[in-house]
mmCIF file of C-alpha atoms in Angstrom:
data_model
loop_
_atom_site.group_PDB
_atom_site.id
_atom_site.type_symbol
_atom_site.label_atom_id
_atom_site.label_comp_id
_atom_site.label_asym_id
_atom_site.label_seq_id
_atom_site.Cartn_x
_atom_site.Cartn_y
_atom_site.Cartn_z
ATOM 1 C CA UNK A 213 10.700 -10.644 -16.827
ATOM 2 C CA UNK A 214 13.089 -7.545 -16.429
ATOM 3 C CA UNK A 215 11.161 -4.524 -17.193
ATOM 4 C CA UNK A 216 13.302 -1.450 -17.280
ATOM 5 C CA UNK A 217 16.113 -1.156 -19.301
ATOM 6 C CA UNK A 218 18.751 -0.834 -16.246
ATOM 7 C CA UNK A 219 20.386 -4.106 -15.604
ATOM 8 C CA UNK A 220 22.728 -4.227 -12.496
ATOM 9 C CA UNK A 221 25.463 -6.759 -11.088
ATOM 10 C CA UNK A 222 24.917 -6.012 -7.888
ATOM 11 C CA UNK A 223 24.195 -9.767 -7.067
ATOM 12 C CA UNK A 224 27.521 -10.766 -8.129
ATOM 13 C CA UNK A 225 29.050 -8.445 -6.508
ATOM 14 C CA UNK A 226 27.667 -9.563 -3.296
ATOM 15 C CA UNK A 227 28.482 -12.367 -3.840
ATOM 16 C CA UNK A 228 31.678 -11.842 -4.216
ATOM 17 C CA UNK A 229 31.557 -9.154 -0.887
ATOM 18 C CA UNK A 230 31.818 -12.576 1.582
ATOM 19 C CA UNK A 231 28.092 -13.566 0.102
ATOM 20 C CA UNK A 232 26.762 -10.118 1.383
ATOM 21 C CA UNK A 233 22.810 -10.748 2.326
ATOM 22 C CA UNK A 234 20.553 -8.517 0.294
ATOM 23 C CA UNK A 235 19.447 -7.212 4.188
ATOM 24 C CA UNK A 236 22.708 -6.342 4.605
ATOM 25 C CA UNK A 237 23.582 -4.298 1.815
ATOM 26 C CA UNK A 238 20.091 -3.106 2.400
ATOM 27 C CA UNK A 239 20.896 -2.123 5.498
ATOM 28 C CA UNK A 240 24.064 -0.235 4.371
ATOM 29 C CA UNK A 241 22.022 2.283 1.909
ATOM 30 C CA UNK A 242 19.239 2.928 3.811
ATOM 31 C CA UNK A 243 16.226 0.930 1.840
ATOM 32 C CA UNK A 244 14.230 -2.194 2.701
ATOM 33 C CA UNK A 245 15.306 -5.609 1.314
ATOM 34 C CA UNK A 246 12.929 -5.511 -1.532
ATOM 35 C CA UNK A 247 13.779 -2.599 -3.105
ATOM 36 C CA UNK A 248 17.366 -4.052 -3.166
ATOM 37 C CA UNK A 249 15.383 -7.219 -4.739
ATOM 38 C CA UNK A 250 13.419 -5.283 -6.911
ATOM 39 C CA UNK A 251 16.781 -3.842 -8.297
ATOM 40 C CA UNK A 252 18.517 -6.988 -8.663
ATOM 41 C CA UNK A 253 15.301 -8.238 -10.961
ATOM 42 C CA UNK A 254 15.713 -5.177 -13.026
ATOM 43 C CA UNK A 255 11.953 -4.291 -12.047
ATOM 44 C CA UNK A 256 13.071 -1.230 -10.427
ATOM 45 C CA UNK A 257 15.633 1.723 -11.194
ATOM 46 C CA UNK A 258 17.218 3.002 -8.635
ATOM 47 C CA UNK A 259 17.860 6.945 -8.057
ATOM 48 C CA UNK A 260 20.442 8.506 -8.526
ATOM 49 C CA UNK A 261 21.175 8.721 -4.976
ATOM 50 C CA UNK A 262 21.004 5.170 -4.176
ATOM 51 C CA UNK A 263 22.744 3.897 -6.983
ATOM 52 C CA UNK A 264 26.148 6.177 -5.538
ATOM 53 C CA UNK A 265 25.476 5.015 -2.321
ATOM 54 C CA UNK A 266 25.830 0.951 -3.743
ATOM 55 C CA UNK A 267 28.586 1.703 -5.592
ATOM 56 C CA UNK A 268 30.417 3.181 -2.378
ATOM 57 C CA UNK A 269 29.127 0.243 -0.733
ATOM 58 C CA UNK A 270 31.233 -2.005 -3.196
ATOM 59 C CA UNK A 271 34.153 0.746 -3.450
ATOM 60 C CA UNK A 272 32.827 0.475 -7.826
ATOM 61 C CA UNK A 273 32.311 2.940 -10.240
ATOM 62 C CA UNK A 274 28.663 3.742 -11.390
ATOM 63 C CA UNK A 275 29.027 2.271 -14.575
ATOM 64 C CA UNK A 276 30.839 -1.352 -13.563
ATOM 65 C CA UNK A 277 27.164 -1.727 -11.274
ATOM 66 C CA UNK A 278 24.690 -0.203 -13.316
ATOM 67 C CA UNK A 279 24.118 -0.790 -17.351
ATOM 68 C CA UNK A 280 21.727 0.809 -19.395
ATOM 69 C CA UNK A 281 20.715 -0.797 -22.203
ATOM 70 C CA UNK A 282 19.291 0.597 -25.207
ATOM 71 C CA UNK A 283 16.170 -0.366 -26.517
ATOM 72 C CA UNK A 284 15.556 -0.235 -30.349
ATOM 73 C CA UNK H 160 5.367 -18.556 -2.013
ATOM 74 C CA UNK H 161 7.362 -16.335 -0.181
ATOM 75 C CA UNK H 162 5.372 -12.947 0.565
ATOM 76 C CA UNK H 163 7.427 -9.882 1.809
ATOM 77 C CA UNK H 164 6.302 -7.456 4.503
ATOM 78 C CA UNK H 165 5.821 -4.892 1.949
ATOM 79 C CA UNK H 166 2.857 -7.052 0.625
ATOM 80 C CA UNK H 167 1.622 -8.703 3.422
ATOM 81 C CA UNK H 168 1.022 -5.070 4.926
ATOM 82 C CA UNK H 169 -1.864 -4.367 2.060
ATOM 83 C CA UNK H 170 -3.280 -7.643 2.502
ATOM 84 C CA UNK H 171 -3.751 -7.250 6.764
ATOM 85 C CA UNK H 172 -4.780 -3.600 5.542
ATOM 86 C CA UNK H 173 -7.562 -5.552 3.372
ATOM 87 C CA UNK H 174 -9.007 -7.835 5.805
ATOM 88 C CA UNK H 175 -9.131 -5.087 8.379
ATOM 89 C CA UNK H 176 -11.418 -2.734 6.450
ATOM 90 C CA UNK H 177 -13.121 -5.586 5.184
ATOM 91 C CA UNK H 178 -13.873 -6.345 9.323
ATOM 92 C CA UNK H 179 -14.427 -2.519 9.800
ATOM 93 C CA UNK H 180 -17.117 -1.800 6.931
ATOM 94 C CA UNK H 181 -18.838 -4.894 7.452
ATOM 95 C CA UNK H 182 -19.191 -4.309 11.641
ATOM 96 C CA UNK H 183 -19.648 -0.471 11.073
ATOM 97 C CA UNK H 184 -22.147 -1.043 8.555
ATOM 98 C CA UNK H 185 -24.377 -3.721 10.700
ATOM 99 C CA UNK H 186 -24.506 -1.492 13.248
ATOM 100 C CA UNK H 187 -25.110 1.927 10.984
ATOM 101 C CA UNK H 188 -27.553 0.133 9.191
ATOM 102 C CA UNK H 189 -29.254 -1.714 12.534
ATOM 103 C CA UNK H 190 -29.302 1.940 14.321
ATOM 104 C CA UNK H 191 -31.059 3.410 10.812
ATOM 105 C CA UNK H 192 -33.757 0.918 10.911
ATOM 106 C CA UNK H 193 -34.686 0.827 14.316
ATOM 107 C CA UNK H 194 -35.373 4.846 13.982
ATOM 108 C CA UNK H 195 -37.932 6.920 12.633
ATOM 109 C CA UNK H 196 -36.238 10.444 11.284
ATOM 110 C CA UNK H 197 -37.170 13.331 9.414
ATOM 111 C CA UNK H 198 -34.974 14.497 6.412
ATOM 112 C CA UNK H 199 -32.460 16.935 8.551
ATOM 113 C CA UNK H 200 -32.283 14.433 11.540
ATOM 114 C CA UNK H 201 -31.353 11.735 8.583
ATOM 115 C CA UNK H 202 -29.015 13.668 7.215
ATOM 116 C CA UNK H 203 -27.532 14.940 10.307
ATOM 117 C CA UNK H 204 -27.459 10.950 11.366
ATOM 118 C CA UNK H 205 -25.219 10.149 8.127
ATOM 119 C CA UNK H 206 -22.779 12.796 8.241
ATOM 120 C CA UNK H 207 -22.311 11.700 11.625
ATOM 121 C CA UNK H 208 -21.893 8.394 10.655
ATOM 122 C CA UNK H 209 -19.595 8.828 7.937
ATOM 123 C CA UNK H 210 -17.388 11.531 10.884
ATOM 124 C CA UNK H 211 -17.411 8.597 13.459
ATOM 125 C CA UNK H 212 -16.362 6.042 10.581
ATOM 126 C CA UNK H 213 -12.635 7.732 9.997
ATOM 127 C CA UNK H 214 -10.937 7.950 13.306
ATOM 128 C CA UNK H 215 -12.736 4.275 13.652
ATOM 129 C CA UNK H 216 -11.114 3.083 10.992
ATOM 130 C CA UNK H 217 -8.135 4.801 11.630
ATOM 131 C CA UNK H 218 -7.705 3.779 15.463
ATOM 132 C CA UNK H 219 -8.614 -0.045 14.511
ATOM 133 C CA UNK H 220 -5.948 -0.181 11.296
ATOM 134 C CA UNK H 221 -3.483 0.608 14.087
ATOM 135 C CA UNK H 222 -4.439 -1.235 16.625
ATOM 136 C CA UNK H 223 -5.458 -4.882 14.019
ATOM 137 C CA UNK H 224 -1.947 -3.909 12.315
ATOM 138 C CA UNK H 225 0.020 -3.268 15.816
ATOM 139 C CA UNK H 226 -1.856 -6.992 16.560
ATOM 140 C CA UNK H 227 -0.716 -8.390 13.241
ATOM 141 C CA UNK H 228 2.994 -7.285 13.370
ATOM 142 C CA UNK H 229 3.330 -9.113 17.163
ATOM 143 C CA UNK H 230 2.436 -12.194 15.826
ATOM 144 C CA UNK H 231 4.052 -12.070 12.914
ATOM 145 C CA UNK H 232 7.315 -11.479 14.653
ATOM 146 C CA UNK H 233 6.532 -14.038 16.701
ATOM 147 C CA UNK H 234 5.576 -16.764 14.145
ATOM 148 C CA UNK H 235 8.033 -16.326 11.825
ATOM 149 C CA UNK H 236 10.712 -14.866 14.406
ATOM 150 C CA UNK H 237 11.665 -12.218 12.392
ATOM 151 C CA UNK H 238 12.056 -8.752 13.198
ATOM 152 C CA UNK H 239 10.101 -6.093 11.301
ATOM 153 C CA UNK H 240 12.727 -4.270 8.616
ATOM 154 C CA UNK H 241 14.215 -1.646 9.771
ATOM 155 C CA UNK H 242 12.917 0.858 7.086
ATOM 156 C CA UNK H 243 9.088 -0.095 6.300
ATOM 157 C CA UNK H 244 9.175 2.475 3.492
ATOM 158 C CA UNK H 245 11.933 4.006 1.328
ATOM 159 C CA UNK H 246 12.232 5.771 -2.570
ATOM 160 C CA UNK H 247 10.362 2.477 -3.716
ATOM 161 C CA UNK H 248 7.971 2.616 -1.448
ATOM 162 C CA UNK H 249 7.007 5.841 -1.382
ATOM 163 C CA UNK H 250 6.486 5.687 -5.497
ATOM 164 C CA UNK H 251 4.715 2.811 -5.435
ATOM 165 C CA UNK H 252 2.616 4.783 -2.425
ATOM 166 C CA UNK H 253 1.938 8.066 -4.658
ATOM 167 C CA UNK H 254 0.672 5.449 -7.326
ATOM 168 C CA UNK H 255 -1.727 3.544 -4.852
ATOM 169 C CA UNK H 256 -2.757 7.398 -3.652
ATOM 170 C CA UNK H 257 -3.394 8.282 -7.450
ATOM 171 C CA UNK H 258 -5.523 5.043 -7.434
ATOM 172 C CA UNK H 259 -7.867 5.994 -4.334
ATOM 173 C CA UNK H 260 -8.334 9.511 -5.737
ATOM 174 C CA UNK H 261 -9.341 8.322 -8.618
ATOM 175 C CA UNK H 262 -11.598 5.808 -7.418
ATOM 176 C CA UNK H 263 -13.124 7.871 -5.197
ATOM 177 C CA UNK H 264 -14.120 10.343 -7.802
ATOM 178 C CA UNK H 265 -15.093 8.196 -10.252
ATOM 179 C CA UNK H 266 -17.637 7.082 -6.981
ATOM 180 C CA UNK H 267 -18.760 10.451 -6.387
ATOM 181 C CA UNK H 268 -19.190 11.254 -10.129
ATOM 182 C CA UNK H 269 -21.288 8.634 -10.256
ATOM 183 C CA UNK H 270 -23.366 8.688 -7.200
ATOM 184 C CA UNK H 271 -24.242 12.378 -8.227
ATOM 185 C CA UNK H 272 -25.250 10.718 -11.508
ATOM 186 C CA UNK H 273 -27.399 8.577 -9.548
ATOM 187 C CA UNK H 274 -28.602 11.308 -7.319
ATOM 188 C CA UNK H 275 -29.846 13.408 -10.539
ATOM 189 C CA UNK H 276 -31.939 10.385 -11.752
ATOM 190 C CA UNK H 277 -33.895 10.030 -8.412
ATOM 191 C CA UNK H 278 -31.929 8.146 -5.896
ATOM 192 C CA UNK H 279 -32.479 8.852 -1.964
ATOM 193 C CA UNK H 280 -30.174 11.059 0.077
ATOM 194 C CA UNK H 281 -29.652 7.719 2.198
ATOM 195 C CA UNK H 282 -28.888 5.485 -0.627
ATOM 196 C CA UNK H 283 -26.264 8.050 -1.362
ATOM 197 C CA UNK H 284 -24.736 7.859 2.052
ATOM 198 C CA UNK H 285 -24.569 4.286 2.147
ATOM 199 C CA UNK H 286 -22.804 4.287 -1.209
ATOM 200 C CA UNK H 287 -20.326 7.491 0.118
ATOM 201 C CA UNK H 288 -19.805 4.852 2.662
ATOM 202 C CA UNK H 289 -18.833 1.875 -0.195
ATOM 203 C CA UNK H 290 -17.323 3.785 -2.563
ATOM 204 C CA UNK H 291 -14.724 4.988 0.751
ATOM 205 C CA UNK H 292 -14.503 0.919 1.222
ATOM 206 C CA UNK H 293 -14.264 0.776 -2.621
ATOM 207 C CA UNK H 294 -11.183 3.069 -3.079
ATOM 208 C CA UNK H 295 -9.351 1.816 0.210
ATOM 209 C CA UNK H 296 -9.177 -1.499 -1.474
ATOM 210 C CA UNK H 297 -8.207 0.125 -4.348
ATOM 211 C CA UNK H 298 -4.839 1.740 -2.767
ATOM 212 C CA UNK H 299 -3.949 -1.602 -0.960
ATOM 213 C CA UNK H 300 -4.462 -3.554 -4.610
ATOM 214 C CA UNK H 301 -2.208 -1.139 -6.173
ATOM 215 C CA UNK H 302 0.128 -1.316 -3.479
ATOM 216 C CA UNK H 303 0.327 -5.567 -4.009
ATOM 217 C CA UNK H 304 0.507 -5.460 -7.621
ATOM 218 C CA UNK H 305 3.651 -2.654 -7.873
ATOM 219 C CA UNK H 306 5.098 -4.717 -5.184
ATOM 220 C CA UNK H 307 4.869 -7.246 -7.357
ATOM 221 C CA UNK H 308 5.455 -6.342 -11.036
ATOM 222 C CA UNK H 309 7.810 -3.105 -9.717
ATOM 223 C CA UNK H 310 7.889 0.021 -11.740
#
């Protein structure tokens, strides 16, 4: 179960980068393949830092990768 | 199930201090017993005992680990990541740290306890030596489970 209230859609938009391997995109910010799993289950919230660097990987905004979502 | 690097890494860590402690202790404990000390010459043989026991513990966690990633590489014929540890990992490390510290003092707090109520200066040695065992374990558990659950 997703624990932080970040939700991401980074795995769609690998797959939609030619199926992009979570090593890969890994790869191309720096971080092991579990934090980019970790991210992708919503159990982990990425820094700042990170999240700019995936959303240069995929050419996005911030906000079309990363959503926040209130909790009441 | 599929275990990543990141938590296989605790578990190796694990096994190896559970080989360390055990061997160290036999041989701590065999040394002890075959000897005949006064109190300074016992405490002088613990505090050198607990001295040796780090860069033992350290040298072997390299070398068992150094061992372990070989044949890991070679068994499942993949190549260690590329970055062992990054912002994840060193969080989740800070936590597991947190968790040793605490461990450890909630050992020492205790062992003082223990000491006020009567207990032998080598009784307390052999439990500086557990409780160090004790709060090893507890970094490498923490480790697992944030690996795990995340943060």
């Amino acid at each position: 179960m997703a624990k932080n209230s970040i939700s991401s859609s980074i795995r769609l938009l690998r797959f939609h980068n030619n199926e992009m391997t979570q090593q890969e995109l890994a790869d191309k910010v720096g971080v092991t393949r579990q934090t980019i799993a970790s991210i992708e289950k919503g159990k982990y919230s990425p820094s700042l830092e990170l999240a700019f660097k995936i959303a240069g990987v995929f050419d996005k905004p911030l906000d079309e990768i990363f959503t926040y979502n209130k909790q009441i | 199930m599929k275990i990543s690097i990141q938590e296989k890494r605790p578990l190796v860590f694990i096994i190896i201090d559970i080989i360390v402690f055990s061997i160290y202790s036999i041989i701590v404990l065999d040394k002890y017993n075959r000897s005949t000390m006064a109190l300074p010459d016992e405490l002088k043989f613990w505090g050198a005992a607990i001295l040796i026991l780090v860069p033992i513990l350290i040298s072997s966690r390299i070398l068992l680990y150094v061992i372990f990633s070989i044949s890991n590489t070679v068994i499942t014929k993949k190549r260690e990541e590329k970055f062992l540890t990054d912002e994840l990992g060193n969080i989740i490390k800070l936590k597991a740290s947190r968790s040793f510290s605490n461990t450890f003092m909630m050992s020492f707090l205790l062992i003082m306890i223990l000491l006020v109520f009567g207990m032998s200066v080598t009784t307390m040695f052999k439990l500086f030596i557990l409780s160090l065992f004790m709060s090893l374990t507890a970094y490498n558990i923490t480790e697992i489970y944030y690996y795990k659950t995340g943060i």
